Short mmCIF file of C-alpha atoms and ligand atoms in Angstrom, two decimals:
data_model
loop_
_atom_site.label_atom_id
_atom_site.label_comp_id
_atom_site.label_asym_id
_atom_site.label_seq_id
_atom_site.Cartn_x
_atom_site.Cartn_y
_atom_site.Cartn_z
CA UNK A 218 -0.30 -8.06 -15.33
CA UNK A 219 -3.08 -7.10 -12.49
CA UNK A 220 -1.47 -8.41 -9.12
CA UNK A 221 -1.30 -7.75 -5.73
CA UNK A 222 2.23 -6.76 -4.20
CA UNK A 223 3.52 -10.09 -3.49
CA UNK A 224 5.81 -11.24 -0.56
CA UNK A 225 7.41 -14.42 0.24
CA UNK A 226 8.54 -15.71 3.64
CA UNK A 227 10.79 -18.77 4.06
CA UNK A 228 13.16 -20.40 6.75
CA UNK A 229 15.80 -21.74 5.02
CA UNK A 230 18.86 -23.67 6.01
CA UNK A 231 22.58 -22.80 6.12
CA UNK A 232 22.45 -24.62 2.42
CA UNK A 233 19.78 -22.61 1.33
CA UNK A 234 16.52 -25.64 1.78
CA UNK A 235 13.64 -24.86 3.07
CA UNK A 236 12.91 -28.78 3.79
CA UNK A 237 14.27 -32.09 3.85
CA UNK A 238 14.37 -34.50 0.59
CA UNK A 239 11.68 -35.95 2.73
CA UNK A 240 9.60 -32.79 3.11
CA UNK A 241 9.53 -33.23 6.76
CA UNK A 242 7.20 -30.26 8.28
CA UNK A 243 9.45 -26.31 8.69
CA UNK A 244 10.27 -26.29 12.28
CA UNK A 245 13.66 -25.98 12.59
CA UNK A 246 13.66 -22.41 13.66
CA UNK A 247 13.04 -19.93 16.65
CA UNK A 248 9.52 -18.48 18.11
CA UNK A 249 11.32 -15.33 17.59
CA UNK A 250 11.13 -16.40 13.82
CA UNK A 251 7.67 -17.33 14.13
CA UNK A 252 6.82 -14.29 15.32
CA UNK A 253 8.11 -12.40 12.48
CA UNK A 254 6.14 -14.17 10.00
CA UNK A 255 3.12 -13.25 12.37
CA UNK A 256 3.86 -9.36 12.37
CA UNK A 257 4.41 -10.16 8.05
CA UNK A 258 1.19 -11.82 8.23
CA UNK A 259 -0.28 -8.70 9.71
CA UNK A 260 0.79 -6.75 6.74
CA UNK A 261 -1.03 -9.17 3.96
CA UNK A 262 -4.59 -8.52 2.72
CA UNK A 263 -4.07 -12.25 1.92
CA UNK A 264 -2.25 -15.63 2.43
CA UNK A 265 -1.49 -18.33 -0.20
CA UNK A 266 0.23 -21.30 0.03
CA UNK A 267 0.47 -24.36 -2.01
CA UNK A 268 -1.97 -27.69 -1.22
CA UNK A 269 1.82 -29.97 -0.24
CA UNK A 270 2.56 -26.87 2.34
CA UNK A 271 -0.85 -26.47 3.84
CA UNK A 272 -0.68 -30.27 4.58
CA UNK A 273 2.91 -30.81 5.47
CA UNK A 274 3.06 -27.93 7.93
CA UNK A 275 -1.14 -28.12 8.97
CA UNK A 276 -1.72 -24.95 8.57
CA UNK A 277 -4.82 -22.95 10.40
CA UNK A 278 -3.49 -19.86 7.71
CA UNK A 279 -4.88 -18.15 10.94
CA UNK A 280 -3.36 -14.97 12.78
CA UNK A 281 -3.32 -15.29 16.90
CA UNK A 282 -6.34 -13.05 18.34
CA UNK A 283 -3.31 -11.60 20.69
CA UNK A 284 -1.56 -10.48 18.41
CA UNK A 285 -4.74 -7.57 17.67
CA UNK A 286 -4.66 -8.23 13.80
CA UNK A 287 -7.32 -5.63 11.98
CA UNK A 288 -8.96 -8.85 10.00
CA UNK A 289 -8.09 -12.13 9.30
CA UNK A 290 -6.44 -12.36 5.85
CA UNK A 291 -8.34 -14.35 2.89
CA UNK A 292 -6.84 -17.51 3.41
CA UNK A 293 -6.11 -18.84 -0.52
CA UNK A 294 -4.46 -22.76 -1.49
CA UNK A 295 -3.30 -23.36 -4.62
CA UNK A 296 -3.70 -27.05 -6.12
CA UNK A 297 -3.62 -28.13 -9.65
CA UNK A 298 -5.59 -31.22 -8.60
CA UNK A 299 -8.43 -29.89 -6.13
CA UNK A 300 -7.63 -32.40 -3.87
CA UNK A 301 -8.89 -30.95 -1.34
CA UNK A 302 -9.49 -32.94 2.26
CA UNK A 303 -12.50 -31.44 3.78
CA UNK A 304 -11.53 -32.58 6.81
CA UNK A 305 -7.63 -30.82 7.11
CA UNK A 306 -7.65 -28.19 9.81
CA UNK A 307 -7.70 -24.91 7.74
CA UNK A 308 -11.56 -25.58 6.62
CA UNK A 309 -12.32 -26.45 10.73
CA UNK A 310 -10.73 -23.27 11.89
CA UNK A 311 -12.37 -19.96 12.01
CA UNK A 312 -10.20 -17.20 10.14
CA UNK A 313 -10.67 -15.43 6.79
CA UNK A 314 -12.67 -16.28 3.95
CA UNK A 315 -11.07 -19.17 1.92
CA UNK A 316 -10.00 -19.18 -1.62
CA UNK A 317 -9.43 -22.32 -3.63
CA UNK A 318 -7.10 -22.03 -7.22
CA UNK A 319 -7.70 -25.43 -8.57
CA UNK A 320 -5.95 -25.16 -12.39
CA UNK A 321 -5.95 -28.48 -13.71
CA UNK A 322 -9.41 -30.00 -11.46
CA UNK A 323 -8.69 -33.97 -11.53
CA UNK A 324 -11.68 -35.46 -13.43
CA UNK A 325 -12.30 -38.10 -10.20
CA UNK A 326 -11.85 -36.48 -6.37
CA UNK A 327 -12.33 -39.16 -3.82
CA UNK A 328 -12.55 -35.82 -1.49
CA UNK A 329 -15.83 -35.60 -3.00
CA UNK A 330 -17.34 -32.01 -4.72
CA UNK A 331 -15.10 -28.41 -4.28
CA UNK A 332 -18.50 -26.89 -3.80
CA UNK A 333 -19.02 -28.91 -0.95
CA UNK A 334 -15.89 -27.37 1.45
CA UNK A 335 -17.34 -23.71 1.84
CA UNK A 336 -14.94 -22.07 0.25
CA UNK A 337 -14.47 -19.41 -3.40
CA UNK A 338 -13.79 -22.04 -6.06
CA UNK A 339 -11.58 -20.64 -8.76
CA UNK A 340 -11.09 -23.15 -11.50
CA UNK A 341 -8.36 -20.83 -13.62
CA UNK A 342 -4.62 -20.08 -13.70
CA UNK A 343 -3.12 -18.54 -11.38
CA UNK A 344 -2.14 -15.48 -13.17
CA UNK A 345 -6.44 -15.00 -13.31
CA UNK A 346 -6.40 -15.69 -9.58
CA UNK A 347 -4.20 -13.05 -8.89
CA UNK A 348 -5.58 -10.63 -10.94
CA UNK A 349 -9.45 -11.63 -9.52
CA UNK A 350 -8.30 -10.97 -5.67
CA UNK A 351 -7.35 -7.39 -6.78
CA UNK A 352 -10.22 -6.68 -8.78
CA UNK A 353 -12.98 -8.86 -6.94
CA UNK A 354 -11.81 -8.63 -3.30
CA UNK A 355 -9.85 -5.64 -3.02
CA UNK A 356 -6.21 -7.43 -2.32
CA UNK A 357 -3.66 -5.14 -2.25
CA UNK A 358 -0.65 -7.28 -0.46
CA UNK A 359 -0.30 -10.73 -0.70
CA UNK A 360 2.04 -13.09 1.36
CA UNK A 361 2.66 -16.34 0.11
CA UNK A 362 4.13 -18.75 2.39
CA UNK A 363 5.49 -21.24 -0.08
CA UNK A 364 6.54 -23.47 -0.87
CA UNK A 365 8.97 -23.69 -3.39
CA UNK A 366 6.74 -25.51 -6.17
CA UNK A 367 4.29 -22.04 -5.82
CA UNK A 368 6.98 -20.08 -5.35
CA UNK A 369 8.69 -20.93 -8.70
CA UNK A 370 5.17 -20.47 -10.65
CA UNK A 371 5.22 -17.13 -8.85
CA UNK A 372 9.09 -16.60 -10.00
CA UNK A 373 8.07 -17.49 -13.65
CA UNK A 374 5.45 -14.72 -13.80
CA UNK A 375 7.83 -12.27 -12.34
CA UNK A 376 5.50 -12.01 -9.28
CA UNK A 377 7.44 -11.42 -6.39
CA UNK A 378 8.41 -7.98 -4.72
CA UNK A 379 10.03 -8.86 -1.33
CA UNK A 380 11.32 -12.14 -0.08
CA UNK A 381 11.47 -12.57 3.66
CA UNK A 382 14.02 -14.93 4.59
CA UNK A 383 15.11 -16.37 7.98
CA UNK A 384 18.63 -17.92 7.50
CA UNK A 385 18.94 -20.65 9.94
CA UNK A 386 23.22 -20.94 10.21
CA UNK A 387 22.35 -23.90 12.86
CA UNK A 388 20.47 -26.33 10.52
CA UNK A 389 22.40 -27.83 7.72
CA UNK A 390 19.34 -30.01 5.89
CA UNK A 391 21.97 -30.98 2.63
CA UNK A 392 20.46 -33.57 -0.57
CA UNK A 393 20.48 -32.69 -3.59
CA UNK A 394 16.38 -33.03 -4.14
CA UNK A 395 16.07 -30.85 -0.93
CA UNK A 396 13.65 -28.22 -1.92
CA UNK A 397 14.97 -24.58 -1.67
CA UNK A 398 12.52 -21.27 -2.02
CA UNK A 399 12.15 -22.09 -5.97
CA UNK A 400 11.63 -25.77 -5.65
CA UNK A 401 13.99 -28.47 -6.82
CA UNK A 402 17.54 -27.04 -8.41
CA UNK A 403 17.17 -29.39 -10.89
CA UNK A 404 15.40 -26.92 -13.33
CA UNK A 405 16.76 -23.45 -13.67
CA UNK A 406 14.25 -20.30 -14.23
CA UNK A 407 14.99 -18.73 -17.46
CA UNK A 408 16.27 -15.90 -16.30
CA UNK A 409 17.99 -14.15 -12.99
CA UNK A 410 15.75 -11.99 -11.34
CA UNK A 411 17.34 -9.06 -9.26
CA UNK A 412 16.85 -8.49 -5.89
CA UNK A 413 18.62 -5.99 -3.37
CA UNK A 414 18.76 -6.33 0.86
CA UNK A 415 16.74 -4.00 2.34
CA UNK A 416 17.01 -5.80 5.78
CA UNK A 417 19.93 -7.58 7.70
CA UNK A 418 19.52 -8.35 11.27
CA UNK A 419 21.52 -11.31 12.83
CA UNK A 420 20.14 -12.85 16.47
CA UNK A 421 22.17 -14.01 19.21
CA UNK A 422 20.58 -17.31 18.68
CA UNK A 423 22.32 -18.17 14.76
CA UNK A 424 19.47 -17.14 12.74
CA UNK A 425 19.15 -13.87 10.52
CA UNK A 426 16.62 -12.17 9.27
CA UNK A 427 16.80 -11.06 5.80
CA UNK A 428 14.77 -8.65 3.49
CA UNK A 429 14.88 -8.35 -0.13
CA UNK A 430 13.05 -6.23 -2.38
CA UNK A 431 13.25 -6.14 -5.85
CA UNK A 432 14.82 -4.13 -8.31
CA UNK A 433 14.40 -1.68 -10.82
CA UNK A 434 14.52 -3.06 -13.81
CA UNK A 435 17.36 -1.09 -14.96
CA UNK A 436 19.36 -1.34 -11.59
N1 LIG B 209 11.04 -23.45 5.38
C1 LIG B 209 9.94 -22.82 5.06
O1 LIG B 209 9.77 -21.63 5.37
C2 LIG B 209 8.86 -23.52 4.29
C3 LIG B 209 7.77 -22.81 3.82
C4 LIG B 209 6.81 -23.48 3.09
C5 LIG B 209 6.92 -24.84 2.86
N2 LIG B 209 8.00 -25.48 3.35
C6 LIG B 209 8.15 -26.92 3.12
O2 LIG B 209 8.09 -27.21 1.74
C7 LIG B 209 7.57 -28.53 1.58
C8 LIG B 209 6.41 -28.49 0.60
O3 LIG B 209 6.93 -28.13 -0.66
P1 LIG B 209 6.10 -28.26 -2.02
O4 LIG B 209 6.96 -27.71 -3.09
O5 LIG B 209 5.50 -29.62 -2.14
O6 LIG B 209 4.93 -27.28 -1.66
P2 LIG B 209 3.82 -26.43 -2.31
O7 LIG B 209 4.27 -25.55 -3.41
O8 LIG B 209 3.19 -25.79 -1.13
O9 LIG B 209 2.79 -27.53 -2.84
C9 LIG B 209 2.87 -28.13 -4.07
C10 LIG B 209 1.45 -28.32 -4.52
O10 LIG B 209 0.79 -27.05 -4.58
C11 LIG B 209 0.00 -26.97 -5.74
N3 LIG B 209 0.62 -26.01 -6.65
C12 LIG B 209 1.92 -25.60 -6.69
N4 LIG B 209 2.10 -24.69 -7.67
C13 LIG B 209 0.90 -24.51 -8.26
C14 LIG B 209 0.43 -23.69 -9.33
N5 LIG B 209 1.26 -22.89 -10.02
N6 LIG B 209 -0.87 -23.75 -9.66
C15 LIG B 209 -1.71 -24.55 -8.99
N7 LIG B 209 -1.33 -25.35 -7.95
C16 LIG B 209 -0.04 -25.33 -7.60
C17 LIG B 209 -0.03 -28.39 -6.32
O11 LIG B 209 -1.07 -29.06 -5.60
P3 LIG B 209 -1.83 -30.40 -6.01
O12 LIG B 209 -0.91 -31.52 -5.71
O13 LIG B 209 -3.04 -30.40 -5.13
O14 LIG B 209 -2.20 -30.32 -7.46
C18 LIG B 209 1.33 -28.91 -5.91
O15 LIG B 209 1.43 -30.32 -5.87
C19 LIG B 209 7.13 -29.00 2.96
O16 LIG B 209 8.15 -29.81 3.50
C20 LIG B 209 7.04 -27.71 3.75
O17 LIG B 209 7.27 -27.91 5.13
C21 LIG B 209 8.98 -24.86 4.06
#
């Protein structure tokens, strides 16, 4: 399979959730944690999130002028729908170019035409998608940002080669239908995939940052 390198970054709970059953908005940890997914942003050719995290968390998919990045990253949403709101933040900010996967595009869109948000349409799966931002656009690393309903699409094509993690041991978020970084735990992925720490770094303030890289197939 053509792909970028992918990496994943996540808060998640003592319990291991990224959210509440409620899917309240991911603010429950530090600005030192924020500005670790900055520097990670810095690393990514391009972002990609899912349509539920882009709204839940209003994301500008943007990085901070301040913070000297070389280019803004190709900001890319996934939807099955194309439900796109023309009006949500990321298509008023300024930043890199933006991508649209829309897999399944719903036959009526009260947001009105895709063509009509000035952003790449791709109407395929997101297997193409991937393989299209390395061949069309040059992606080399991607960072996805979640969440968990991407993530475990990502997890099922055996797309993922580092998971950043902060651990957050001062939020317990419990519920069974609580997402965690592969969605629901209702539904298992068919197999394990292995992973090994390449970075452990506790804070002073009960949050630890974790890196994860994965292994050789034969490890
Ligand atoms: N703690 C953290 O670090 C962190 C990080 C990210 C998100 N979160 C939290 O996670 C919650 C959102 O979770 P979620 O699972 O709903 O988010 P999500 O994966 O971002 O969004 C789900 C939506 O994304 C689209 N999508 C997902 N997989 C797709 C695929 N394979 N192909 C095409 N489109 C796909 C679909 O959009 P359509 O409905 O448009 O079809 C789907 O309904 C929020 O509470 C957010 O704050 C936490």
């Amino acid at each position: 399979m053509t792909r970028p390198t992918i990496l994943i970054n996540f808060a998640i709970s003592a319990d291991g959730k990224i959210s509440t059953v409620n899917r309240n908005p991911s603010q429950f940890t530090s600005a030192h944690d924020h500005k670790r997914l900055l520097e990670i942003r810095k690393q990514a050719d391009a972002l990609l999130v899912g349509r539920g995290t882009l709204e839940a968390d209003n994301m500008s998919m943007t990085i901070p002028a301040d913070m000297q990045p070389r280019r803004q990253p190709l900001r890319c949403i996934a939807s099955r729908s194309g439900k796109f709101d023309s009006e949500h933040k990321v298509f008023r900010t300024p930043g890199g170019a933006l991508h649209l996967l829309v897999t399944e595009p719903a036959e009526v869109n009260e947001f009105g035409p895709l063509e009509a948000l000035g952003a790449a349409i791709h109407l395929c799966s997101l297997e193409d998608f991937l393989r299209i931002l390395v061949i069309e656009h040059g992606v080399k690393t991607l960072l996805c940002e979640g969440g968990g309903t991407l993530v475990r699409s990502l997890a099922s094509l055996e797309a993922i080669d580092e998971v950043h993690l902060t651990w957050a041991g001062h939020t317990l978020f419990g519920g069974e239908n609580a997402p965690t970084i592969t969605g629901e735990l209702s539904s298992h992925l068919p197999a394990s995939i292995q992973f090994e720490l390449t970075h452990f770094e506790p804070l002073e303030n009960g949050e630890c940052f974790l890196s994860y890289r994965k292994a050789p197939p034969d490890s």
